[in-house]
């Protein structure tokens, strides 16, 4: 019997498993993955117990959304909500979280992550290895702040946006929903929804066109 399910048998699933073990030694973990080819295998010694049907059959077990891709994680979280399944938050013991910060359900704080005073994280947001989110930042659902990225004070990030490895966002900047900030970028101007920006200083390179244009 599992005490907690990690949803996703990829690299982020591995990080989640080790963070859970470090934070809660002895807890019984199961991995949920929708690829039947993975069922019966193990991830870091944890059994991959089945697809989302398995989670539905164990509705008392909370799910860690361990999918790095923001859109896929958002979709998984919407399904879990419809299915009445709870999301679990994972905070590695080496992460530093201000007592005045608010962390949404299903967030994942990797080793060395920092979340400072009165920052607010939406549901299913990832603060990855050694990334920092400073005071008064407001992050939406399913944001991913990649390893080593730094958000200065008062930054806003819309749902589903990726802040790439090592990027910097200067104080007070607002980045919209569904954006990608490239690795190593320095964002000094606001970014509208669904934009891809990179460079130093970061400039808009492209707009996502996920919907058919009229
Ligand atoms: C910005 C990004 C999304 C662009 O990806 P892409 O559309 O596939 O871009 P390409 O690789 O085709 O590169 C296009 C051009 O931009 C340049 N470029 C790409 N990413 C860049 C970056 N982060 N900074 C500066 N220049 C970059 C390339 O060198 C290339 O230049 P060229 O046309 O002169 O040869 C991607 O490079 C990136 O930085 N992703 C973030 C990854 C990340 O942090 N993931 C988190 C993992 S945990």
PDB file of C-alpha atoms and ligand atoms in Angstrom:
ATOM      1  CA  UNK A   1       0.000   0.000   0.000  1.00  0.00           C
ATOM      2  CA  UNK A   2       1.271   3.472  -0.881  1.00  0.00           C
ATOM      3  CA  UNK A   3       1.051   6.499   1.406  1.00  0.00           C
ATOM      4  CA  UNK A   4       1.698   8.878  -1.488  1.00  0.00           C
ATOM      5  CA  UNK A   5       1.747   8.667  -5.291  1.00  0.00           C
ATOM      6  CA  UNK A   6       4.318  10.378  -7.496  1.00  0.00           C
ATOM      7  CA  UNK A   7       2.612  11.045 -10.839  1.00  0.00           C
ATOM      8  CA  UNK A   8       5.239  10.782 -13.580  1.00  0.00           C
ATOM      9  CA  UNK A   9       8.060   8.281 -14.092  1.00  0.00           C
ATOM     10  CA  UNK A  10      10.567  10.708 -15.632  1.00  0.00           C
ATOM     11  CA  UNK A  11      13.469  12.731 -14.284  1.00  0.00           C
ATOM     12  CA  UNK A  12      11.233  15.010 -12.268  1.00  0.00           C
ATOM     13  CA  UNK A  13       9.675  11.913 -10.715  1.00  0.00           C
ATOM     14  CA  UNK A  14      13.125  10.875  -9.514  1.00  0.00           C
ATOM     15  CA  UNK A  15      13.717  14.279  -7.902  1.00  0.00           C
ATOM     16  CA  UNK A  16      10.308  14.048  -6.240  1.00  0.00           C
ATOM     17  CA  UNK A  17      11.017  10.562  -4.853  1.00  0.00           C
ATOM     18  CA  UNK A  18      14.329  11.606  -3.303  1.00  0.00           C
ATOM     19  CA  UNK A  19      12.805  14.776  -1.838  1.00  0.00           C
ATOM     20  CA  UNK A  20       9.942  12.780  -0.309  1.00  0.00           C
ATOM     21  CA  UNK A  21      12.356  10.226   1.141  1.00  0.00           C
ATOM     22  CA  UNK A  22      14.539  12.990   2.609  1.00  0.00           C
ATOM     23  CA  UNK A  23      11.571  14.870   4.068  1.00  0.00           C
ATOM     24  CA  UNK A  24       9.586  11.856   5.298  1.00  0.00           C
ATOM     25  CA  UNK A  25      11.790   8.791   5.817  1.00  0.00           C
ATOM     26  CA  UNK A  26       9.909   5.512   5.753  1.00  0.00           C
ATOM     27  CA  UNK A  27       6.915   6.769   3.781  1.00  0.00           C
ATOM     28  CA  UNK A  28       5.566   4.234   1.259  1.00  0.00           C
ATOM     29  CA  UNK A  29       5.739   5.736  -2.246  1.00  0.00           C
ATOM     30  CA  UNK A  30       4.125   4.472  -5.450  1.00  0.00           C
ATOM     31  CA  UNK A  31       4.661   5.878  -8.951  1.00  0.00           C
ATOM     32  CA  UNK A  32       1.732   6.475 -11.306  1.00  0.00           C
ATOM     33  CA  UNK A  33       2.517   6.689 -15.030  1.00  0.00           C
ATOM     34  CA  UNK A  34       0.179   6.534 -18.006  1.00  0.00           C
ATOM     35  CA  UNK A  35       2.614   4.565 -20.195  1.00  0.00           C
ATOM     36  CA  UNK A  36       1.693   0.876 -19.798  1.00  0.00           C
ATOM     37  CA  UNK A  37       5.236  -0.074 -20.847  1.00  0.00           C
ATOM     38  CA  UNK A  38       6.427   1.260 -17.480  1.00  0.00           C
ATOM     39  CA  UNK A  39       3.964  -0.651 -15.334  1.00  0.00           C
ATOM     40  CA  UNK A  40       5.624  -3.259 -13.116  1.00  0.00           C
ATOM     41  CA  UNK A  41       9.012  -1.555 -13.439  1.00  0.00           C
ATOM     42  CA  UNK A  42      10.624   0.576 -10.732  1.00  0.00           C
ATOM     43  CA  UNK A  43      11.927   4.124 -10.500  1.00  0.00           C
ATOM     44  CA  UNK A  44      14.739   4.526  -7.951  1.00  0.00           C
ATOM     45  CA  UNK A  45      13.427   1.322  -6.392  1.00  0.00           C
ATOM     46  CA  UNK A  46       9.841   2.604  -6.215  1.00  0.00           C
ATOM     47  CA  UNK A  47       7.238   0.421  -7.973  1.00  0.00           C
ATOM     48  CA  UNK A  48       5.410   1.933 -10.939  1.00  0.00           C
ATOM     49  CA  UNK A  49       2.003   0.698  -9.896  1.00  0.00           C
ATOM     50  CA  UNK A  50      -0.125   1.666 -12.900  1.00  0.00           C
ATOM     51  CA  UNK A  51      -1.797   4.522 -14.740  1.00  0.00           C
ATOM     52  CA  UNK A  52      -4.266   7.115 -13.517  1.00  0.00           C
ATOM     53  CA  UNK A  53      -6.944   4.412 -13.151  1.00  0.00           C
ATOM     54  CA  UNK A  54      -4.816   3.080 -10.280  1.00  0.00           C
ATOM     55  CA  UNK A  55      -4.890   6.472  -8.564  1.00  0.00           C
ATOM     56  CA  UNK A  56      -8.675   6.586  -8.949  1.00  0.00           C
ATOM     57  CA  UNK A  57      -8.899   3.200  -7.228  1.00  0.00           C
ATOM     58  CA  UNK A  58      -7.013   4.661  -4.229  1.00  0.00           C
ATOM     59  CA  UNK A  59      -8.700   8.046  -3.765  1.00  0.00           C
ATOM     60  CA  UNK A  60      -7.337   8.509  -0.231  1.00  0.00           C
ATOM     61  CA  UNK A  61      -3.728   8.681  -1.561  1.00  0.00           C
ATOM     62  CA  UNK A  62      -2.543  12.200  -2.512  1.00  0.00           C
ATOM     63  CA  UNK A  63      -0.697  12.797  -5.779  1.00  0.00           C
ATOM     64  CA  UNK A  64       2.560  14.651  -6.371  1.00  0.00           C
ATOM     65  CA  UNK A  65       2.367  16.176  -9.886  1.00  0.00           C
ATOM     66  CA  UNK A  66       5.897  15.183 -10.976  1.00  0.00           C
ATOM     67  CA  UNK A  67       5.713  16.214 -14.641  1.00  0.00           C
ATOM     68  CA  UNK A  68       8.196  18.855 -15.748  1.00  0.00           C
ATOM     69  CA  UNK A  69       6.180  20.062 -18.754  1.00  0.00           C
ATOM     70  CA  UNK A  70       3.888  22.838 -17.543  1.00  0.00           C
ATOM     71  CA  UNK A  71       0.994  22.191 -19.913  1.00  0.00           C
ATOM     72  CA  UNK A  72       1.001  18.474 -19.193  1.00  0.00           C
ATOM     73  CA  UNK A  73       1.174  19.158 -15.464  1.00  0.00           C
ATOM     74  CA  UNK A  74      -1.735  21.612 -15.675  1.00  0.00           C
ATOM     75  CA  UNK A  75      -3.778  19.003 -17.555  1.00  0.00           C
ATOM     76  CA  UNK A  76      -2.921  16.333 -14.994  1.00  0.00           C
ATOM     77  CA  UNK A  77      -3.948  18.649 -12.168  1.00  0.00           C
ATOM     78  CA  UNK A  78      -7.271  19.436 -13.867  1.00  0.00           C
ATOM     79  CA  UNK A  79      -7.939  15.712 -14.221  1.00  0.00           C
ATOM     80  CA  UNK A  80      -7.060  15.119 -10.532  1.00  0.00           C
ATOM     81  CA  UNK A  81      -9.412  17.903  -9.495  1.00  0.00           C
ATOM     82  CA  UNK A  82     -12.254  16.433 -11.587  1.00  0.00           C
ATOM     83  CA  UNK A  83     -11.527  13.002 -10.094  1.00  0.00           C
ATOM     84  CA  UNK A  84     -11.614  14.417  -6.556  1.00  0.00           C
ATOM     85  CA  UNK A  85      -7.975  13.471  -5.868  1.00  0.00           C
ATOM     86  CA  UNK A  86      -5.829  15.597  -3.549  1.00  0.00           C
ATOM     87  CA  UNK A  87      -2.428  17.009  -4.525  1.00  0.00           C
ATOM     88  CA  UNK A  88       0.553  16.658  -2.174  1.00  0.00           C
ATOM     89  CA  UNK A  89       3.246  19.303  -1.772  1.00  0.00           C
ATOM     90  CA  UNK A  90       6.887  18.196  -1.572  1.00  0.00           C
ATOM     91  CA  UNK A  91       9.566  20.351   0.043  1.00  0.00           C
ATOM     92  CA  UNK A  92      13.125  19.024   0.154  1.00  0.00           C
ATOM     93  CA  UNK A  93      14.637  19.553   3.651  1.00  0.00           C
ATOM     94  CA  UNK A  94      17.420  21.689   2.168  1.00  0.00           C
ATOM     95  CA  UNK A  95      14.912  24.166   0.707  1.00  0.00           C
ATOM     96  CA  UNK A  96      14.397  27.400   2.650  1.00  0.00           C
ATOM     97  CA  UNK A  97      10.815  28.595   2.901  1.00  0.00           C
ATOM     98  CA  UNK A  98       9.818  31.781   4.693  1.00  0.00           C
ATOM     99  CA  UNK A  99       7.175  31.257   7.379  1.00  0.00           C
ATOM    100  CA  UNK A 100       5.191  34.042   5.715  1.00  0.00           C
ATOM    101  CA  UNK A 101       5.245  32.447   2.252  1.00  0.00           C
ATOM    102  CA  UNK A 102       2.160  30.648   0.918  1.00  0.00           C
ATOM    103  CA  UNK A 103       2.738  27.422  -0.999  1.00  0.00           C
ATOM    104  CA  UNK A 104      -0.118  25.951  -3.061  1.00  0.00           C
ATOM    105  CA  UNK A 105      -1.089  22.297  -3.130  1.00  0.00           C
ATOM    106  CA  UNK A 106       1.016  20.093  -5.366  1.00  0.00           C
ATOM    107  CA  UNK A 107       4.068  22.367  -5.383  1.00  0.00           C
ATOM    108  CA  UNK A 108       7.546  20.889  -5.508  1.00  0.00           C
ATOM    109  CA  UNK A 109      10.551  22.633  -3.935  1.00  0.00           C
ATOM    110  CA  UNK A 110      13.765  20.905  -5.009  1.00  0.00           C
ATOM    111  CA  UNK A 111      17.087  20.825  -3.107  1.00  0.00           C
ATOM    112  CA  UNK A 112      18.389  24.300  -2.322  1.00  0.00           C
ATOM    113  CA  UNK A 113      15.282  26.179  -3.463  1.00  0.00           C
ATOM    114  CA  UNK A 114      14.483  29.407  -1.620  1.00  0.00           C
ATOM    115  CA  UNK A 115      11.069  31.046  -1.251  1.00  0.00           C
ATOM    116  CA  UNK A 116      11.244  34.316   0.630  1.00  0.00           C
ATOM    117  CA  UNK A 117       8.901  36.503   2.684  1.00  0.00           C
ATOM    118  CA  UNK A 118       5.249  36.721   1.638  1.00  0.00           C
ATOM    119  CA  UNK A 119       5.870  35.074  -1.720  1.00  0.00           C
ATOM    120  CA  UNK A 120       2.856  33.139  -3.002  1.00  0.00           C
ATOM    121  CA  UNK A 121       3.023  30.039  -5.181  1.00  0.00           C
ATOM    122  CA  UNK A 122       0.004  28.665  -7.038  1.00  0.00           C
ATOM    123  CA  UNK A 123      -0.867  24.982  -7.289  1.00  0.00           C
ATOM    124  CA  UNK A 124       1.577  22.561  -8.862  1.00  0.00           C
ATOM    125  CA  UNK A 125       4.390  25.068  -9.205  1.00  0.00           C
ATOM    126  CA  UNK A 126       7.991  23.830  -9.315  1.00  0.00           C
ATOM    127  CA  UNK A 127      10.851  25.742  -7.727  1.00  0.00           C
ATOM    128  CA  UNK A 128      13.703  23.669  -9.032  1.00  0.00           C
ATOM    129  CA  UNK A 129      17.230  23.045  -7.763  1.00  0.00           C
ATOM    130  CA  UNK A 130      18.842  26.138  -6.196  1.00  0.00           C
ATOM    131  CA  UNK A 131      16.275  28.495  -7.728  1.00  0.00           C
ATOM    132  CA  UNK A 132      15.091  31.462  -5.685  1.00  0.00           C
ATOM    133  CA  UNK A 133      11.817  33.335  -5.443  1.00  0.00           C
ATOM    134  CA  UNK A 134      12.187  36.496  -3.455  1.00  0.00           C
ATOM    135  CA  UNK A 135       9.839  38.483  -1.272  1.00  0.00           C
ATOM    136  CA  UNK A 136       6.342  39.329  -2.482  1.00  0.00           C
ATOM    137  CA  UNK A 137       6.564  37.362  -5.726  1.00  0.00           C
ATOM    138  CA  UNK A 138       3.232  35.957  -6.941  1.00  0.00           C
ATOM    139  CA  UNK A 139       3.391  32.831  -9.109  1.00  0.00           C
ATOM    140  CA  UNK A 140       0.350  31.218 -10.756  1.00  0.00           C
ATOM    141  CA  UNK A 141      -0.480  27.545 -11.117  1.00  0.00           C
ATOM    142  CA  UNK A 142       1.961  25.150 -12.818  1.00  0.00           C
ATOM    143  CA  UNK A 143       4.803  27.646 -13.128  1.00  0.00           C
ATOM    144  CA  UNK A 144       8.301  26.147 -13.405  1.00  0.00           C
ATOM    145  CA  UNK A 145      11.273  28.121 -12.096  1.00  0.00           C
ATOM    146  CA  UNK A 146      14.132  26.045 -13.501  1.00  0.00           C
ATOM    147  CA  UNK A 147      17.430  25.289 -11.721  1.00  0.00           C
ATOM    148  CA  UNK A 148      19.390  28.332 -10.643  1.00  0.00           C
ATOM    149  CA  UNK A 149      16.845  30.875 -11.884  1.00  0.00           C
ATOM    150  CA  UNK A 150      16.337  33.936  -9.696  1.00  0.00           C
ATOM    151  CA  UNK A 151      13.185  35.993  -9.280  1.00  0.00           C
ATOM    152  CA  UNK A 152      13.812  39.301  -7.513  1.00  0.00           C
ATOM    153  CA  UNK A 153      11.267  40.850  -5.158  1.00  0.00           C
ATOM    154  CA  UNK A 154       7.719  41.541  -6.298  1.00  0.00           C
ATOM    155  CA  UNK A 155       7.888  39.597  -9.557  1.00  0.00           C
ATOM    156  CA  UNK A 156       4.660  38.137 -10.979  1.00  0.00           C
ATOM    157  CA  UNK A 157       4.564  35.011 -13.149  1.00  0.00           C
ATOM    158  CA  UNK A 158       1.376  33.821 -14.883  1.00  0.00           C
ATOM    159  CA  UNK A 159       0.118  30.236 -14.887  1.00  0.00           C
ATOM    160  CA  UNK A 160       2.027  27.710 -16.946  1.00  0.00           C
ATOM    161  CA  UNK A 161       5.110  29.843 -17.586  1.00  0.00           C
ATOM    162  CA  UNK A 162       8.665  28.466 -17.624  1.00  0.00           C
ATOM    163  CA  UNK A 163      11.553  30.537 -16.290  1.00  0.00           C
ATOM    164  CA  UNK A 164      14.578  28.849 -17.864  1.00  0.00           C
ATOM    165  CA  UNK A 165      17.753  27.632 -16.219  1.00  0.00           C
ATOM    166  CA  UNK A 166      19.749  30.439 -14.634  1.00  0.00           C
ATOM    167  CA  UNK A 167      17.444  33.228 -15.823  1.00  0.00           C
ATOM    168  CA  UNK A 168      17.061  36.424 -13.809  1.00  0.00           C
ATOM    169  CA  UNK A 169      13.900  38.508 -13.498  1.00  0.00           C
ATOM    170  CA  UNK A 170      14.535  41.961 -12.044  1.00  0.00           C
ATOM    171  CA  UNK A 171      12.301  43.420  -9.304  1.00  0.00           C
ATOM    172  CA  UNK A 172       8.628  44.034  -9.934  1.00  0.00           C
ATOM    173  CA  UNK A 173       8.465  42.636 -13.468  1.00  0.00           C
ATOM    174  CA  UNK A 174       5.271  40.826 -14.487  1.00  0.00           C
ATOM    175  CA  UNK A 175       5.484  37.908 -16.905  1.00  0.00           C
ATOM    176  CA  UNK A 176       2.199  36.633 -18.360  1.00  0.00           C
ATOM    177  CA  UNK A 177       0.670  33.191 -18.654  1.00  0.00           C
ATOM    178  CA  UNK A 178       2.096  30.460 -20.867  1.00  0.00           C
ATOM    179  CA  UNK A 179       5.423  32.199 -21.440  1.00  0.00           C
ATOM    180  CA  UNK A 180       8.903  30.732 -21.876  1.00  0.00           C
ATOM    181  CA  UNK A 181      11.907  32.665 -20.620  1.00  0.00           C
ATOM    182  CA  UNK A 182      15.066  31.216 -22.161  1.00  0.00           C
ATOM    183  CA  UNK A 183      18.014  29.867 -20.226  1.00  0.00           C
ATOM    184  CA  UNK A 184      20.283  32.613 -18.911  1.00  0.00           C
ATOM    185  CA  UNK A 185      17.951  35.443 -19.881  1.00  0.00           C
ATOM    186  CA  UNK A 186      17.741  38.688 -17.932  1.00  0.00           C
ATOM    187  CA  UNK A 187      14.166  39.969 -17.993  1.00  0.00           C
ATOM    188  CA  UNK A 188      13.988  43.740 -17.469  1.00  0.00           C
ATOM    189  CA  UNK A 189      10.623  44.528 -19.133  1.00  0.00           C
ATOM    190  CA  UNK A 190       7.123  43.055 -18.657  1.00  0.00           C
ATOM    191  CA  UNK A 191       6.250  40.091 -20.875  1.00  0.00           C
ATOM    192  CA  UNK A 192       2.733  39.585 -22.304  1.00  0.00           C
ATOM    193  CA  UNK A 193       0.926  36.229 -22.254  1.00  0.00           C
ATOM    194  CA  UNK A 194       2.160  33.368 -24.447  1.00  0.00           C
ATOM    195  CA  UNK A 195       5.481  34.969 -25.424  1.00  0.00           C
ATOM    196  CA  UNK A 196       8.905  33.402 -25.744  1.00  0.00           C
ATOM    197  CA  UNK A 197      11.735  35.689 -24.676  1.00  0.00           C
ATOM    198  CA  UNK A 198      15.449  35.216 -24.277  1.00  0.00           C
ATOM    199  CA  UNK A 199      18.778  37.019 -24.279  1.00  0.00           C
ATOM    200  CA  UNK A 200      20.399  39.727 -22.159  1.00  0.00           C
ATOM    201  CA  UNK A 201      18.331  41.832 -21.945  1.00  0.00           C
ATOM    202  CA  UNK A 202      15.512  39.455 -22.859  1.00  0.00           C
ATOM    203  CA  UNK A 203      13.487  40.382 -25.942  1.00  0.00           C
ATOM    204  CA  UNK A 204      10.394  38.781 -27.462  1.00  0.00           C
ATOM    205  CA  UNK A 205      11.352  36.228 -30.089  1.00  0.00           C
ATOM    206  CA  UNK A 206       8.053  34.561 -30.794  1.00  0.00           C
ATOM    207  CA  UNK A 207       4.435  34.238 -29.699  1.00  0.00           C
ATOM    208  CA  UNK A 208       3.010  30.789 -29.035  1.00  0.00           C
ATOM    209  CA  UNK A 209       0.107  30.060 -31.371  1.00  0.00           C
ATOM    210  CA  UNK A 210      -1.479  27.087 -29.742  1.00  0.00           C
ATOM    211  CA  UNK A 211      -4.991  28.038 -30.963  1.00  0.00           C
ATOM    212  CA  UNK A 212      -6.090  28.298 -34.621  1.00  0.00           C
ATOM    213  CA  UNK A 213      -5.873  31.909 -35.734  1.00  0.00           C
ATOM    214  CA  UNK A 214      -9.023  33.562 -37.158  1.00  0.00           C
TER     215      UNK A 214
HETATM  216  C1  LIG B   1      14.857  29.858 -25.503  1.00  0.00           C
HETATM  217  C2  LIG B   1      14.564  28.459 -25.991  1.00  0.00           C
HETATM  218  C3  LIG B   1      13.153  28.056 -25.546  1.00  0.00           C
HETATM  219  C4  LIG B   1      14.656  28.478 -27.506  1.00  0.00           C
HETATM  220  O1  LIG B   1      14.460  27.211 -27.991  1.00  0.00           O
HETATM  221  P1  LIG B   1      14.318  26.992 -29.590  1.00  0.00           P
HETATM  222  O2  LIG B   1      13.126  27.722 -30.100  1.00  0.00           O
HETATM  223  O3  LIG B   1      14.384  25.520 -29.816  1.00  0.00           O
HETATM  224  O4  LIG B   1      15.561  27.788 -30.173  1.00  0.00           O
HETATM  225  P2  LIG B   1      16.770  27.245 -31.053  1.00  0.00           P
HETATM  226  O5  LIG B   1      17.556  26.222 -30.286  1.00  0.00           O
HETATM  227  O6  LIG B   1      16.220  26.860 -32.393  1.00  0.00           O
HETATM  228  O7  LIG B   1      17.677  28.529 -31.192  1.00  0.00           O
HETATM  229  C5  LIG B   1      17.291  29.648 -31.974  1.00  0.00           C
HETATM  230  C6  LIG B   1      18.377  30.685 -31.885  1.00  0.00           C
HETATM  231  O8  LIG B   1      18.338  31.298 -30.593  1.00  0.00           O
HETATM  232  C7  LIG B   1      19.570  31.053 -29.876  1.00  0.00           C
HETATM  233  N1  LIG B   1      19.188  30.723 -28.507  1.00  0.00           N
HETATM  234  C8  LIG B   1      18.417  29.703 -28.106  1.00  0.00           C
HETATM  235  N2  LIG B   1      18.242  29.738 -26.784  1.00  0.00           N
HETATM  236  C9  LIG B   1      18.918  30.797 -26.319  1.00  0.00           C
HETATM  237  C10 LIG B   1      19.124  31.333 -25.038  1.00  0.00           C
HETATM  238  N3  LIG B   1      18.576  30.787 -23.933  1.00  0.00           N
HETATM  239  N4  LIG B   1      19.863  32.454 -24.912  1.00  0.00           N
HETATM  240  C11 LIG B   1      20.445  33.010 -26.009  1.00  0.00           C
HETATM  241  N5  LIG B   1      20.260  32.537 -27.264  1.00  0.00           N
HETATM  242  C12 LIG B   1      19.537  31.432 -27.420  1.00  0.00           C
HETATM  243  C13 LIG B   1      20.246  29.899 -30.609  1.00  0.00           C
HETATM  244  O9  LIG B   1      21.624  29.943 -30.464  1.00  0.00           O
HETATM  245  C14 LIG B   1      19.784  30.142 -32.024  1.00  0.00           C
HETATM  246  O10 LIG B   1      20.555  31.185 -32.553  1.00  0.00           O
HETATM  247  P3  LIG B   1      20.928  31.202 -34.134  1.00  0.00           P
HETATM  248  O11 LIG B   1      19.630  31.292 -34.867  1.00  0.00           O
HETATM  249  O12 LIG B   1      21.773  32.430 -34.271  1.00  0.00           O
HETATM  250  O13 LIG B   1      21.662  29.928 -34.392  1.00  0.00           O
HETATM  251  C15 LIG B   1      15.565  27.433 -25.385  1.00  0.00           C
HETATM  252  O14 LIG B   1      16.838  27.523 -25.974  1.00  0.00           O
HETATM  253  C16 LIG B   1      15.733  27.592 -23.884  1.00  0.00           C
HETATM  254  O15 LIG B   1      16.531  28.376 -23.376  1.00  0.00           O
HETATM  255  N6  LIG B   1      14.884  26.841 -23.151  1.00  0.00           N
HETATM  256  C17 LIG B   1      14.884  26.818 -21.701  1.00  0.00           C
HETATM  257  C18 LIG B   1      15.263  25.420 -21.239  1.00  0.00           C
HETATM  258  C19 LIG B   1      15.158  25.286 -19.757  1.00  0.00           C
HETATM  259  O16 LIG B   1      15.660  26.074 -18.991  1.00  0.00           O
HETATM  260  N7  LIG B   1      14.415  24.246 -19.337  1.00  0.00           N
HETATM  261  C20 LIG B   1      14.237  23.922 -17.943  1.00  0.00           C
HETATM  262  C21 LIG B   1      14.791  22.548 -17.669  1.00  0.00           C
HETATM  263  S1  LIG B   1      14.623  22.082 -16.001  1.00  0.00           S
END
